[in-house]
Tab-separated table of C-alpha atoms in Angstrom:
chain	number	residue	atom	x	y	z
A	1	MET	CA	98.439	117.079	87.324
A	2	LYS	CA	98.408	113.424	86.423
A	3	GLY	CA	99.650	112.565	90.076
A	4	HIS	CA	96.806	114.643	91.373
A	5	HIS	CA	94.486	112.572	88.991
A	6	MET	CA	95.859	109.340	90.434
A	7	ASP	CA	95.584	110.472	93.967
A	8	SER	CA	91.887	111.441	93.643
A	9	ASN	CA	91.085	108.150	92.174
A	10	ALA	CA	92.731	106.253	95.248
A	11	ILE	CA	91.027	108.511	97.652
A	12	ALA	CA	87.568	107.746	96.102
A	13	LEU	CA	88.249	104.063	96.114
A	14	LYS	CA	89.411	103.981	99.769
A	15	LEU	CA	86.435	105.991	100.781
A	16	ILE	CA	84.100	103.499	99.229
A	17	HIS	CA	85.939	100.608	100.344
A	18	ALA	CA	85.562	102.013	103.939
A	19	ASN	CA	81.835	102.812	103.443
A	20	GLY	CA	79.552	103.061	100.468
A	21	LYS	CA	77.293	105.561	101.917
A	22	ASN	CA	77.340	109.513	101.509
A	23	VAL	CA	80.369	109.152	99.121
A	24	SER	CA	80.009	112.273	97.086
A	25	SER	CA	79.845	114.553	100.053
A	26	ARG	CA	82.692	112.718	101.833
A	27	LEU	CA	84.792	112.715	98.693
A	28	ALA	CA	84.111	116.505	98.127
A	29	GLU	CA	85.377	117.246	101.584
A	30	ALA	CA	88.500	114.850	101.153
A	31	LEU	CA	89.544	116.380	97.821
A	32	GLY	CA	88.425	119.990	98.845
A	33	VAL	CA	86.273	120.174	95.623
A	34	SER	CA	82.511	120.911	95.016
A	35	ARG	CA	79.851	118.130	95.218
A	36	GLN	CA	79.324	118.275	91.566
A	37	ALA	CA	83.112	117.788	90.874
A	38	ALA	CA	83.082	114.783	93.456
A	39	SER	CA	79.742	113.417	91.482
A	40	ALA	CA	81.658	113.667	88.214
A	41	LYS	CA	84.676	111.628	89.533
A	42	LEU	CA	82.470	109.004	90.707
A	43	ARG	CA	80.547	108.794	87.397
A	44	GLN	CA	84.232	108.548	85.706
A	45	LEU	CA	85.024	105.698	88.063
A	46	LYS	CA	81.897	103.877	87.287
A	47	LYS	CA	82.327	104.259	83.522
A	48	GLN	CA	85.837	102.759	83.979
A	49	GLY	CA	84.310	99.795	85.712
A	50	PHE	CA	86.133	100.241	89.073
A	51	ILE	CA	82.835	100.914	91.084
A	52	SER	CA	79.290	100.163	90.960
A	53	SER	CA	76.216	101.733	92.885
A	54	ILE	CA	72.672	100.972	93.605
A	55	GLY	CA	69.841	103.393	94.454
A	56	ASN	CA	69.629	106.873	93.426
A	57	GLY	CA	70.171	110.577	94.853
A	58	ALA	CA	70.988	110.913	98.515
A	59	GLY	CA	70.391	107.033	99.013
A	60	VAL	CA	72.920	105.825	96.440
A	61	VAL	CA	75.400	103.240	97.884
A	62	TYR	CA	78.699	102.565	96.059
A	63	SER	CA	80.723	99.545	96.252
A	64	LEU	CA	84.056	98.485	94.666
A	65	THR	CA	83.669	96.348	91.352
A	66	VAL	CA	85.164	92.681	91.513
A	67	LEU	CA	87.537	93.249	88.605
A	68	GLU	CA	88.733	89.493	88.515
A	69	ARG	CA	87.208	86.373	90.082
A	70	ALA	CA	88.046	82.684	89.853
A	71	SER	CA	87.255	79.705	91.820
A	72	SER	CA	87.691	75.968	91.605
A	73	ALA	CA	87.351	72.839	93.635
A	74	PHE	CA	90.463	70.420	93.694
A	75	GLN	CA	90.448	66.752	94.579
A	76	ILE	CA	92.778	66.257	97.316
A	77	ALA	CA	94.369	62.983	96.336
A	78	GLY	CA	97.508	63.406	94.678
A	79	LEU	CA	97.051	67.340	94.796
A	80	SER	CA	100.076	69.602	94.970
A	81	GLU	CA	99.594	73.004	96.571
A	82	ASP	CA	101.779	74.579	93.958
A	83	PHE	CA	99.407	73.471	91.318
A	84	VAL	CA	96.497	75.369	92.850
A	85	TRP	CA	98.757	78.338	93.335
A	86	ARG	CA	99.906	78.299	89.730
A	87	SER	CA	96.751	77.174	87.835
A	88	LEU	CA	94.051	79.396	89.722
A	89	CYS	CA	95.806	82.165	91.732
A	90	GLN	CA	99.063	83.346	90.284
A	91	PRO	CA	97.332	84.739	87.037
A	92	ILE	CA	95.396	87.090	88.941
A	93	ILE	CA	98.098	87.870	91.472
A	94	ALA	CA	100.877	88.417	88.818
A	95	LYS	CA	100.481	91.967	88.255
A	96	LEU	CA	100.759	92.834	92.000
A	97	PRO	CA	104.092	94.188	93.570
A	98	ASP	CA	106.774	91.583	94.455
A	99	ASN	CA	106.330	91.864	98.278
A	100	VAL	CA	102.447	91.352	97.778
A	101	ARG	CA	102.978	88.470	95.419
A	102	ALA	CA	105.351	86.903	97.825
A	103	ILE	CA	102.755	87.016	100.721
A	104	TRP	CA	100.119	85.638	98.540
A	105	GLN	CA	102.208	82.619	97.405
A	106	TYR	CA	102.981	81.941	100.943
A	107	GLY	CA	99.654	82.180	102.454
A	108	ILE	CA	97.712	80.203	99.552
A	109	THR	CA	100.340	77.360	99.344
A	110	GLU	CA	100.523	76.847	103.257
A	111	MET	CA	96.753	76.938	103.831
A	112	VAL	CA	95.990	74.457	100.707
A	113	ASN	CA	98.837	72.151	102.178
A	114	ASN	CA	96.900	72.162	105.509
A	115	ALA	CA	93.799	71.150	103.897
A	116	ILE	CA	95.748	68.404	101.982
A	117	ASP	CA	97.656	67.033	104.958
A	118	HIS	CA	95.284	67.553	107.863
A	119	SER	CA	91.520	67.863	106.872
A	120	GLY	CA	90.768	64.441	105.751
A	121	ALA	CA	88.456	66.010	103.216
A	122	VAL	CA	88.023	64.718	99.604
A	123	ASP	CA	88.412	68.083	97.983
A	124	VAL	CA	89.460	71.632	98.796
A	125	GLU	CA	87.660	74.583	97.268
A	126	VAL	CA	89.753	77.787	96.455
A	127	SER	CA	88.359	81.123	95.488
A	128	ILE	CA	89.932	84.505	94.633
A	129	SER	CA	88.376	87.906	93.946
A	130	GLN	CA	90.243	91.368	93.228
A	131	THR	CA	89.009	94.793	93.325
A	132	ALA	CA	91.017	97.835	92.578
A	133	ILE	CA	91.997	98.227	96.446
A	134	ASP	CA	92.496	94.562	97.501
A	135	THR	CA	92.457	90.869	96.939
A	136	THR	CA	90.617	88.268	98.947
A	137	VAL	CA	91.191	84.459	98.814
A	138	SER	CA	89.128	81.612	100.560
A	139	VAL	CA	90.386	77.902	101.151
A	140	SER	CA	87.627	75.779	102.173
A	141	ASP	CA	87.217	72.074	103.076
A	142	ALA	CA	84.558	69.794	104.508
A	143	GLY	CA	86.969	67.923	106.500
A	144	GLU	CA	87.156	67.354	110.328
A	145	GLY	CA	87.619	70.752	111.375
A	146	ILE	CA	90.820	72.614	112.392
A	147	PHE	CA	89.591	73.653	115.879
A	148	HIS	CA	88.006	70.233	116.642
A	149	LYS	CA	91.095	68.410	115.510
A	150	ILE	CA	93.580	70.515	117.760
A	151	GLN	CA	90.964	70.000	120.540
A	152	GLN	CA	91.216	66.262	120.094
A	153	ALA	CA	95.009	66.080	119.565
A	154	LEU	CA	95.588	68.061	122.926
A	155	GLY	CA	92.665	66.518	124.960
A	156	LEU	CA	91.187	70.132	125.394
A	157	PHE	CA	87.954	70.761	127.324
A	158	ASP	CA	86.736	73.321	124.718
A	159	ALA	CA	87.328	74.120	121.009
A	160	ARG	CA	87.913	77.728	121.873
A	161	GLU	CA	91.338	76.531	123.651
A	162	ALA	CA	92.247	75.332	120.256
A	163	ILE	CA	92.216	78.797	118.771
A	164	LEU	CA	94.513	79.986	121.763
A	165	GLU	CA	96.892	77.361	120.815
A	166	LEU	CA	96.925	78.428	117.147
A	167	THR	CA	97.641	81.866	117.968
A	168	LYS	CA	100.635	81.044	120.059
A	169	GLY	CA	102.129	79.338	116.889
A	170	LYS	CA	104.552	76.243	116.746
A	171	PHE	CA	101.604	73.997	117.216
A	172	THR	CA	100.914	71.011	114.773
A	173	THR	CA	98.951	67.824	114.939
A	174	ASP	CA	101.594	66.373	112.643
A	175	PRO	CA	105.100	67.286	114.175
A	176	ALA	CA	106.904	64.921	111.994
A	177	ASN	CA	105.967	66.724	108.867
A	178	HIS	CA	104.952	70.167	109.969
A	179	SER	CA	106.360	73.145	112.025
A	180	GLY	CA	103.214	74.650	112.970
A	181	GLU	CA	104.171	77.982	111.401
A	182	GLY	CA	102.046	78.430	108.619
A	183	ILE	CA	98.941	79.807	110.265
A	184	PHE	CA	100.851	81.868	112.740
A	185	PHE	CA	103.048	83.905	110.093
A	186	SER	CA	100.075	83.926	107.408
A	187	SER	CA	97.649	85.549	110.162
A	188	LYS	CA	100.564	88.207	110.818
A	189	ALA	CA	101.212	88.798	107.182
A	190	PHE	CA	97.643	89.436	105.778
A	191	ASP	CA	95.492	92.725	106.447
A	192	VAL	CA	92.582	90.229	107.450
A	193	PHE	CA	93.009	86.410	108.379
A	194	ASP	CA	89.637	84.684	109.474
A	195	ILE	CA	89.219	80.936	110.318
A	196	HIS	CA	85.550	79.742	110.320
A	197	SER	CA	85.120	76.229	111.735
A	198	GLY	CA	82.719	74.243	113.852
A	199	GLY	CA	80.539	77.451	114.574
A	200	LEU	CA	83.535	79.379	115.722
A	201	ILE	CA	85.235	82.263	113.834
A	202	PHE	CA	88.745	83.424	114.742
A	203	VAL	CA	89.302	87.022	113.396
A	204	HIS	CA	92.694	88.439	112.873
A	205	ASP	CA	92.481	91.954	111.636
A	206	ALA	CA	95.800	93.989	111.325
A	207	GLY	CA	96.034	96.734	113.863
A	208	GLN	CA	93.110	95.169	115.908
A	209	THR	CA	93.218	92.621	118.855
A	210	ASP	CA	92.407	89.012	117.666
A	211	ILE	CA	88.888	88.215	118.607
A	212	LEU	CA	86.813	85.086	118.811
A	213	LEU	CA	83.134	85.059	117.629
A	214	ASP	CA	80.460	82.563	117.854
A	215	GLY	CA	79.054	82.071	114.443
A	216	ARG	CA	76.381	79.968	112.950
A	217	PRO	CA	77.308	76.342	112.765
A	218	MET	CA	78.226	76.274	109.153
A	219	GLN	CA	78.863	73.223	106.990
A	220	PRO	CA	81.434	70.921	108.559
A	221	GLY	CA	85.222	71.567	107.921
A	222	THR	CA	87.212	74.798	107.802
A	223	THR	CA	87.170	77.966	105.851
A	224	ILE	CA	90.051	80.433	105.861
A	225	TYR	CA	89.665	83.984	104.532
A	226	MET	CA	92.699	86.065	103.565
A	227	ARG	CA	92.708	89.733	102.450
A	228	LEU	CA	95.531	91.839	101.489
A	229	SER	CA	95.749	95.529	100.007
A	230	ASN	CA	97.150	95.287	96.453
A	231	ASN	CA	99.824	98.007	97.365
A	232	SER	CA	100.514	96.655	100.904
A	233	GLN	CA	104.102	97.643	102.212
A	234	THR	CA	104.183	94.437	104.348
A	235	VAL	CA	107.399	92.280	103.552
A	236	LEU	CA	107.087	88.644	104.450
A	237	HIS	CA	110.914	88.408	105.553
A	238	ASP	CA	110.153	91.312	107.991
A	239	VAL	CA	107.279	89.291	109.642
A	240	PHE	CA	109.636	86.208	109.931
A	241	ASP	CA	112.312	88.487	111.216
A	242	ARG	CA	109.922	90.055	114.090
A	243	PHE	CA	109.446	86.546	115.659
A	244	ALA	CA	112.930	85.363	115.212
A	245	GLN	CA	116.056	85.295	117.678
A	246	PRO	CA	118.475	88.009	116.597
A	247	ASP	CA	121.243	86.374	114.509
A	248	GLU	CA	119.330	83.106	114.398
A	249	TYR	CA	116.588	81.858	111.987
A	250	THR	CA	114.394	80.216	114.577
A	251	PHE	CA	110.800	80.855	115.424
A	252	ALA	CA	111.493	82.279	119.130
A	253	HIS	CA	108.970	85.100	119.753
A	254	THR	CA	105.257	84.921	119.844
A	255	ILE	CA	102.479	87.416	120.743
A	256	VAL	CA	99.271	85.997	122.668
A	257	PRO	CA	96.040	87.755	122.703
A	258	VAL	CA	95.245	87.030	126.474
A	259	ARG	CA	91.557	87.589	125.958
A	260	LEU	CA	91.333	84.391	123.940
A	261	ALA	CA	91.940	82.540	127.337
A	262	GLN	CA	88.834	84.067	128.630
A	263	HIS	CA	85.541	82.394	127.792
A	264	GLU	CA	82.334	84.386	127.302
A	265	GLY	CA	81.156	85.631	130.732
A	266	GLU	CA	84.420	84.585	132.605
A	267	MET	CA	86.955	86.540	134.438
A	268	LEU	CA	90.481	85.402	134.323
A	269	VAL	CA	90.920	84.321	137.995
A	270	SER	CA	92.024	80.549	138.318
A	271	ARG	CA	95.163	78.791	138.060
A	272	SER	CA	93.674	76.442	135.734
A	273	GLN	CA	93.007	79.355	133.212
A	274	ALA	CA	96.478	80.496	133.604
A	275	LYS	CA	97.880	76.916	133.011
A	276	ARG	CA	95.767	77.066	129.663
A	277	LEU	CA	97.312	80.292	128.789
A	278	VAL	CA	101.075	79.383	129.448
A	279	ARG	CA	100.816	75.835	127.846
A	280	ARG	CA	103.715	75.643	125.443
A	281	PHE	CA	105.270	78.859	126.364
A	282	GLU	CA	108.503	77.495	127.310
A	283	ARG	CA	109.006	76.718	123.451
A	284	PHE	CA	109.808	80.329	123.027
A	285	THR	CA	112.484	82.604	124.355
A	286	LYS	CA	110.079	85.741	124.432
A	287	VAL	CA	106.145	85.862	124.918
A	288	LEU	CA	104.432	89.098	124.515
A	289	LEU	CA	101.299	89.018	126.424
A	290	ASP	CA	98.472	91.412	124.950
A	291	PHE	CA	96.048	92.332	127.558
A	292	ALA	CA	93.759	94.373	125.096
A	293	GLY	CA	90.213	93.784	126.011
A	294	VAL	CA	91.048	92.353	129.523
A	295	GLU	CA	89.887	94.759	132.161
A	296	ASP	CA	90.999	92.658	135.361
A	297	ILE	CA	92.686	89.466	136.305
A	298	GLY	CA	92.675	87.477	139.664
A	299	GLN	CA	95.635	87.023	142.056
A	300	ALA	CA	95.916	83.160	141.493
A	301	PHE	CA	95.782	83.708	137.701
A	302	ALA	CA	98.577	86.462	137.861
A	303	ASP	CA	100.644	84.393	140.296
A	304	GLU	CA	100.652	81.303	138.188
A	305	VAL	CA	101.726	83.280	135.144
A	306	PHE	CA	104.080	85.860	136.319
A	307	ARG	CA	105.482	84.061	139.400
A	308	VAL	CA	105.099	80.140	139.171
A	309	PHE	CA	105.650	79.835	135.462
A	310	GLN	CA	108.356	82.358	135.229
A	311	ARG	CA	110.352	80.735	138.175
A	312	ALA	CA	109.982	77.297	136.550
A	313	HIS	CA	111.063	78.609	132.957
A	314	SER	CA	113.858	81.137	133.216
A	315	GLY	CA	114.678	80.781	129.438
A	316	THR	CA	111.327	82.230	128.460
A	317	THR	CA	111.094	86.066	129.072
A	318	LEU	CA	107.417	87.397	129.475
A	319	ALA	CA	106.526	90.835	128.488
A	320	THR	CA	103.149	92.772	128.411
A	321	VAL	CA	101.382	95.226	126.548
A	322	ASN	CA	97.853	96.932	126.527
A	323	VAL	CA	97.820	96.431	130.388
A	324	SER	CA	94.923	98.169	132.483
A	325	PRO	CA	95.907	99.768	135.815
A	326	ARG	CA	94.096	96.968	137.616
A	327	VAL	CA	95.741	94.213	135.467
A	328	GLN	CA	99.196	95.932	136.155
A	329	ASN	CA	98.448	95.969	139.963
A	330	MET	CA	97.845	92.236	140.139
A	331	ILE	CA	101.150	91.512	137.950
A	332	SER	CA	103.121	93.723	140.288
A	333	ARG	CA	101.836	91.933	143.297
A	334	ALA	CA	102.668	88.585	141.847
A	335	LEU	CA	106.167	89.789	141.061
A	336	ALA	CA	106.615	91.218	144.542
A	337	ALA	CA	105.827	87.805	145.998
């Protein structure tokens, strides 16, 4: 009976996490109980402090209560990322499972270290909040801005191209001291990993295709949001292994969302677009091109990626996923040439 009690709590919390409206009827259906029993369950969770609500009757909206919260600004001069982790975040993360703690320690220390080494800001602000379902951390600085810095370093035409470089991985503006792996692996380990910088928002949501949004020009600098379920099954070593060569510990494989090469309103038709896409592919032994959200490509684009690049770089294998029939037709034509 106790197991059922735990399950019903978890189901109620997950329903509210997904959508705070019409919760009692959705919970009654999910548990196979009456509306009255579902409402009693919600009153109990509210009394325990796990959820809160606004409004009354049919219009009531539930939300998960933030159980723990902490934030602090740290002066970057002389700062160690381990100090930020131990002093602010570890106490709140401490009770979570080992695999979840490991992901948080990796992600937080990597993102704070990026702010220390790359941002040029005076301080970095870190915030953490935890509900019964998940934990969210933001790392924010008022420095140069990550997309702008990469744009300058590579001489890119548009800051959007910097996001494409970040998603490939193995890119850093400071190769002597950094491997360019922190953002790549963090984005793959968390349920949600968003970067806001210079009016652009990069959104990585587990199970979804990476997307790029135009946000409001915010304060200068960079803010990174990370979210992870408190009982996530993800294991950090598995994430590393997915992108490593078999029997080697090198970062050798990458997944590239092709739609990020496509500026708003554009079709992927030109060789210059293709060259932007394949820039630095030769550093990997395998590149998986994810065509989700791309309905069509042009002949010149396909030829540049799948024939010209591939002939020049036989050590890099190109593979594709989420390919529409029209895209596949163009790829097949390029390979036949």
